[in-house]
């Protein structure tokens, strides 16, 4: 429910791109791995697991989009972001302090979990964010594959391991470190003789992984209608 | 060595002023680059010897020829150009009676991952500079006979808007190619913030890839739908005050049995209500490993007629260059790189 408290806390809004952005305050920022940050900010609107928000540091630039990684029920909202040193927004977000102003849209999107069909979640890098939101909000997949090049980028691995046990597979494509499989997520999928064809496959992350995995799934008999992709372009 | 080619008049002027040369030298250089199309600084004969020597120390013209050309049985040609990233891009040249249309790429690969597209399958390998975009116009055999330019090659132009706008500046300014912006069409899948800037900062025509009016269907074909729903794209277009010369078209690749039903006609009509537009139906040419199918001709004609009957001006685009994979969504350098 949209509470009175929420309404009172919403201050200024302006239109940028196709979004109204609302003045928001940073609650906390933590660097959880080199160049990877968790950012908490005020919850002004309710969100569904899988939603994204558009964020800007000020009124001068176009907002960027981020998947929420916090639970639907959490008190504050949270995103996981990757610092792009030459980028417009992420260097500024990486130096935010609690209380600083940030402009955030209403949550939106349709990368939403299915409650009827078993889901497979497949992510690379920060593409794990919406799945963390789903898990924290009470959704569980039949399988979660997460690809990363270094073990420190298996974000939220404790939460996933605890909840999903052997249905959580860390695919480490780097040269060393921890993982359950050494290679890319596409290699793990390719090595499977059979995939559950009636499941719904959620892919999130970089374009190359998404198109590679989507092609592989289709080649293995999954109908493309059962594949939902979110690309962090 | 830095390339002069791809710089705007402003950039050339500040560059020469910084070197202690008169400002008008910038205009002279633009003239040599974009009108006289010279290949070397030494050929810029109305520049003083001193100016040429100073320029040559740090700059070169910086155009580069294609490394491969393929010709289709229907006359369509496909050029393969190298890029600064060590990768390749493709440019298609489509002759049609008195029209000579060049289809340029704007990125090396693409991040958008559309299900029906070969370019999307190679992932994203980098942005093209304005120079690399204009080079595709300058360095093809037909350069002096081009009548139209379409940004429909590899990549999503609105994901590289800065360089695309710069290339348009070079192509349309009097000091550049002086082409009419009405002869240039930029095709996008609809990245809304960039769309707004493009509408305000250029006068070129716009083509929007629709492919289906239904959100859930489009989301499966085009992941961008999740971030920038088609409705928000159309709302943007509806709100913009187009002058009578500037054209907006909607591209619609027809997949057999998927997006060519009366239900789609009805929804297209609802979606485009109040928008002055032209729908281009495009035959889908199945690409390797695709789950999507070609439509049959009868169905395609019927779909076109139904759209026209609703008052939506609709035509079917002739398929060109299929045999050399030069058709829409078929540009990919994956295979070509090996034999070039
Ligand atoms: C649906 C969706 C969800 C997303 N979710 C997340 C998420 O949860 N976490 C996350 O970290 N990211 C996410 N992203 C990506 C995010 O929106 C930003 O693109 C990203 O954070 C970079 O923003 P930036 O402003 O720092 O960089 P930008 O300024 O956008 O630049 C990005 C990179 O491109 C380069 N670049 C910019 N312009 C040019 C140019 N003209 N030529 C060449 N290179 C250029 C920059 O150097 C930089 O490295 C998501 C994107 C989408 C579409
Ligand atoms: S259709 Fe256009 S936007 Fe989509 S993947 Fe291909 S090149 Fe990119």
PDB file of N, CA, C and O in Angstrom, chain B residues 79-112:
ATOM      1  N   UNK B  79      29.620  -3.695 -48.251  1.00  0.00           N
ATOM      2  CA  UNK B  79      31.021  -3.339 -48.029  1.00  0.00           C
ATOM      3  C   UNK B  79      31.412  -3.713 -46.597  1.00  0.00           C
ATOM      4  O   UNK B  79      30.626  -3.492 -45.670  1.00  0.00           O
ATOM      5  N   UNK B  80      32.615  -4.226 -46.453  1.00  0.00           N
ATOM      6  CA  UNK B  80      33.131  -4.546 -45.120  1.00  0.00           C
ATOM      7  C   UNK B  80      34.249  -3.551 -44.785  1.00  0.00           C
ATOM      8  O   UNK B  80      35.243  -3.458 -45.515  1.00  0.00           O
ATOM      9  N   UNK B  81      34.060  -2.801 -43.703  1.00  0.00           N
ATOM     10  CA  UNK B  81      35.063  -1.810 -43.294  1.00  0.00           C
ATOM     11  C   UNK B  81      35.724  -2.229 -41.979  1.00  0.00           C
ATOM     12  O   UNK B  81      35.034  -2.687 -41.056  1.00  0.00           O
ATOM     13  N   UNK B  82      37.015  -1.970 -41.861  1.00  0.00           N
ATOM     14  CA  UNK B  82      37.663  -2.199 -40.553  1.00  0.00           C
ATOM     15  C   UNK B  82      37.340  -1.031 -39.624  1.00  0.00           C
ATOM     16  O   UNK B  82      36.972   0.051 -40.089  1.00  0.00           O
ATOM     17  N   UNK B  83      37.440  -1.209 -38.328  1.00  0.00           N
ATOM     18  CA  UNK B  83      37.232  -0.102 -37.381  1.00  0.00           C
ATOM     19  C   UNK B  83      38.439   0.011 -36.461  1.00  0.00           C
ATOM     20  O   UNK B  83      39.290  -0.885 -36.429  1.00  0.00           O
ATOM     21  N   UNK B  84      38.446   1.091 -35.691  1.00  0.00           N
ATOM     22  CA  UNK B  84      39.566   1.324 -34.775  1.00  0.00           C
ATOM     23  C   UNK B  84      39.662   0.221 -33.723  1.00  0.00           C
ATOM     24  O   UNK B  84      40.711   0.018 -33.125  1.00  0.00           O
ATOM     25  N   UNK B  85      38.566  -0.498 -33.476  1.00  0.00           N
ATOM     26  CA  UNK B  85      38.577  -1.540 -32.441  1.00  0.00           C
ATOM     27  C   UNK B  85      39.192  -2.842 -32.950  1.00  0.00           C
ATOM     28  O   UNK B  85      39.196  -3.845 -32.237  1.00  0.00           O
ATOM     29  N   UNK B  86      39.643  -2.827 -34.202  1.00  0.00           N
ATOM     30  CA  UNK B  86      40.190  -4.061 -34.766  1.00  0.00           C
ATOM     31  C   UNK B  86      39.075  -5.002 -35.201  1.00  0.00           C
ATOM     32  O   UNK B  86      39.307  -6.165 -35.513  1.00  0.00           O
ATOM     33  N   UNK B  87      37.845  -4.516 -35.189  1.00  0.00           N
ATOM     34  CA  UNK B  87      36.714  -5.337 -35.647  1.00  0.00           C
ATOM     35  C   UNK B  87      36.223  -4.781 -36.971  1.00  0.00           C
ATOM     36  O   UNK B  87      36.797  -3.826 -37.495  1.00  0.00           O
ATOM     37  N   UNK B  88      35.146  -5.351 -37.466  1.00  0.00           N
ATOM     38  CA  UNK B  88      34.636  -4.927 -38.770  1.00  0.00           C
ATOM     39  C   UNK B  88      33.174  -4.511 -38.682  1.00  0.00           C
ATOM     40  O   UNK B  88      32.437  -4.964 -37.811  1.00  0.00           O
ATOM     41  N   UNK B  89      32.800  -3.665 -39.630  1.00  0.00           N
ATOM     42  CA  UNK B  89      31.384  -3.299 -39.748  1.00  0.00           C
ATOM     43  C   UNK B  89      30.962  -3.432 -41.205  1.00  0.00           C
ATOM     44  O   UNK B  89      31.825  -3.458 -42.096  1.00  0.00           O
ATOM     45  N   UNK B  90      29.659  -3.459 -41.426  1.00  0.00           N
ATOM     46  CA  UNK B  90      29.162  -3.575 -42.789  1.00  0.00           C
ATOM     47  C   UNK B  90      28.332  -2.367 -43.197  1.00  0.00           C
ATOM     48  O   UNK B  90      27.653  -1.749 -42.370  1.00  0.00           O
ATOM     49  N   UNK B  91      28.369  -2.099 -44.480  1.00  0.00           N
ATOM     50  CA  UNK B  91      27.606  -0.999 -45.076  1.00  0.00           C
ATOM     51  C   UNK B  91      26.924  -1.577 -46.307  1.00  0.00           C
ATOM     52  O   UNK B  91      27.572  -2.285 -47.079  1.00  0.00           O
ATOM     53  N   UNK B  92      25.632  -1.303 -46.471  1.00  0.00           N
ATOM     54  CA  UNK B  92      24.957  -1.836 -47.663  1.00  0.00           C
ATOM     55  C   UNK B  92      24.640  -0.688 -48.619  1.00  0.00           C
ATOM     56  O   UNK B  92      24.301   0.421 -48.185  1.00  0.00           O
ATOM     57  N   UNK B  93      24.784  -0.961 -49.896  1.00  0.00           N
ATOM     58  CA  UNK B  93      24.474   0.036 -50.927  1.00  0.00           C
ATOM     59  C   UNK B  93      23.330  -0.530 -51.757  1.00  0.00           C
ATOM     60  O   UNK B  93      23.458  -1.609 -52.343  1.00  0.00           O
ATOM     61  N   UNK B  94      22.208   0.182 -51.767  1.00  0.00           N
ATOM     62  CA  UNK B  94      21.017  -0.371 -52.408  1.00  0.00           C
ATOM     63  C   UNK B  94      20.574   0.525 -53.564  1.00  0.00           C
ATOM     64  O   UNK B  94      19.988   1.587 -53.336  1.00  0.00           O
ATOM     65  N   UNK B  95      20.871   0.125 -54.795  1.00  0.00           N
ATOM     66  CA  UNK B  95      20.427   0.936 -55.933  1.00  0.00           C
ATOM     67  C   UNK B  95      18.981   0.592 -56.281  1.00  0.00           C
ATOM     68  O   UNK B  95      18.576  -0.573 -56.199  1.00  0.00           O
ATOM     69  N   UNK B  96      18.182   1.610 -56.611  1.00  0.00           N
ATOM     70  CA  UNK B  96      16.789   1.361 -56.963  1.00  0.00           C
ATOM     71  C   UNK B  96      16.334   2.471 -57.911  1.00  0.00           C
ATOM     72  O   UNK B  96      16.057   3.581 -57.468  1.00  0.00           O
ATOM     73  N   UNK B  97      16.300   2.168 -59.182  1.00  0.00           N
ATOM     74  CA  UNK B  97      16.008   3.173 -60.226  1.00  0.00           C
ATOM     75  C   UNK B  97      16.909   4.392 -60.001  1.00  0.00           C
ATOM     76  O   UNK B  97      18.107   4.268 -59.978  1.00  0.00           O
ATOM     77  N   UNK B  98      16.286   5.575 -59.786  1.00  0.00           N
ATOM     78  CA  UNK B  98      17.155   6.751 -59.665  1.00  0.00           C
ATOM     79  C   UNK B  98      17.688   6.937 -58.238  1.00  0.00           C
ATOM     80  O   UNK B  98      18.499   7.809 -57.978  1.00  0.00           O
ATOM     81  N   UNK B  99      17.239   6.088 -57.328  1.00  0.00           N
ATOM     82  CA  UNK B  99      17.686   6.202 -55.937  1.00  0.00           C
ATOM     83  C   UNK B  99      18.935   5.368 -55.675  1.00  0.00           C
ATOM     84  O   UNK B  99      19.007   4.220 -56.106  1.00  0.00           O
ATOM     85  N   UNK B 100      19.861   5.941 -54.934  1.00  0.00           N
ATOM     86  CA  UNK B 100      21.044   5.193 -54.495  1.00  0.00           C
ATOM     87  C   UNK B 100      21.088   5.351 -52.979  1.00  0.00           C
ATOM     88  O   UNK B 100      21.462   6.415 -52.484  1.00  0.00           O
ATOM     89  N   UNK B 101      20.670   4.329 -52.291  1.00  0.00           N
ATOM     90  CA  UNK B 101      20.577   4.452 -50.830  1.00  0.00           C
ATOM     91  C   UNK B 101      21.724   3.709 -50.168  1.00  0.00           C
ATOM     92  O   UNK B 101      21.967   2.535 -50.457  1.00  0.00           O
ATOM     93  N   UNK B 102      22.399   4.403 -49.266  1.00  0.00           N
ATOM     94  CA  UNK B 102      23.444   3.717 -48.515  1.00  0.00           C
ATOM     95  C   UNK B 102      22.942   3.504 -47.081  1.00  0.00           C
ATOM     96  O   UNK B 102      22.350   4.392 -46.472  1.00  0.00           O
ATOM     97  N   UNK B 103      23.154   2.287 -46.601  1.00  0.00           N
ATOM     98  CA  UNK B 103      22.682   1.912 -45.273  1.00  0.00           C
ATOM     99  C   UNK B 103      23.916   1.795 -44.376  1.00  0.00           C
ATOM    100  O   UNK B 103      24.735   0.898 -44.571  1.00  0.00           O
ATOM    101  N   UNK B 104      24.064   2.723 -43.437  1.00  0.00           N
ATOM    102  CA  UNK B 104      25.295   2.758 -42.638  1.00  0.00           C
ATOM    103  C   UNK B 104      25.117   2.112 -41.262  1.00  0.00           C
ATOM    104  O   UNK B 104      24.020   2.078 -40.715  1.00  0.00           O
ATOM    105  N   UNK B 105      26.230   1.645 -40.722  1.00  0.00           N
ATOM    106  CA  UNK B 105      26.249   1.102 -39.365  1.00  0.00           C
ATOM    107  C   UNK B 105      26.612   2.214 -38.395  1.00  0.00           C
ATOM    108  O   UNK B 105      27.318   3.160 -38.762  1.00  0.00           O
ATOM    109  N   UNK B 106      26.136   2.087 -37.168  1.00  0.00           N
ATOM    110  CA  UNK B 106      26.439   3.106 -36.164  1.00  0.00           C
ATOM    111  C   UNK B 106      27.206   2.550 -34.966  1.00  0.00           C
ATOM    112  O   UNK B 106      27.721   3.294 -34.146  1.00  0.00           O
ATOM    113  N   UNK B 107      27.263   1.222 -34.854  1.00  0.00           N
ATOM    114  CA  UNK B 107      28.008   0.600 -33.752  1.00  0.00           C
ATOM    115  C   UNK B 107      28.688  -0.666 -34.269  1.00  0.00           C
ATOM    116  O   UNK B 107      28.288  -1.206 -35.304  1.00  0.00           O
ATOM    117  N   UNK B 108      29.685  -1.116 -33.524  1.00  0.00           N
ATOM    118  CA  UNK B 108      30.310  -2.388 -33.861  1.00  0.00           C
ATOM    119  C   UNK B 108      29.555  -3.448 -33.068  1.00  0.00           C
ATOM    120  O   UNK B 108      29.736  -3.572 -31.858  1.00  0.00           O
ATOM    121  N   UNK B 109      28.655  -4.160 -33.714  1.00  0.00           N
ATOM    122  CA  UNK B 109      27.758  -5.075 -32.999  1.00  0.00           C
ATOM    123  C   UNK B 109      26.623  -4.273 -32.386  1.00  0.00           C
ATOM    124  O   UNK B 109      26.361  -3.138 -32.803  1.00  0.00           O
ATOM    125  N   UNK B 110      25.958  -4.842 -31.408  1.00  0.00           N
ATOM    126  CA  UNK B 110      24.832  -4.138 -30.792  1.00  0.00           C
ATOM    127  C   UNK B 110      24.523  -4.749 -29.431  1.00  0.00           C
ATOM    128  O   UNK B 110      24.718  -5.940 -29.216  1.00  0.00           O
ATOM    129  N   UNK B 111      24.042  -3.892 -28.509  1.00  0.00           N
ATOM    130  CA  UNK B 111      23.730  -4.361 -27.148  1.00  0.00           C
ATOM    131  C   UNK B 111      22.291  -4.793 -26.986  1.00  0.00           C
ATOM    132  O   UNK B 111      21.906  -5.215 -25.909  1.00  0.00           O
ATOM    133  N   UNK B 112      21.463  -4.613 -28.003  1.00  0.00           N
ATOM    134  CA  UNK B 112      20.026  -4.694 -27.768  1.00  0.00           C
ATOM    135  C   UNK B 112      19.439  -6.104 -27.856  1.00  0.00           C
ATOM    136  O   UNK B 112      18.346  -6.342 -27.383  1.00  0.00           O
TER     137      UNK B 112
END
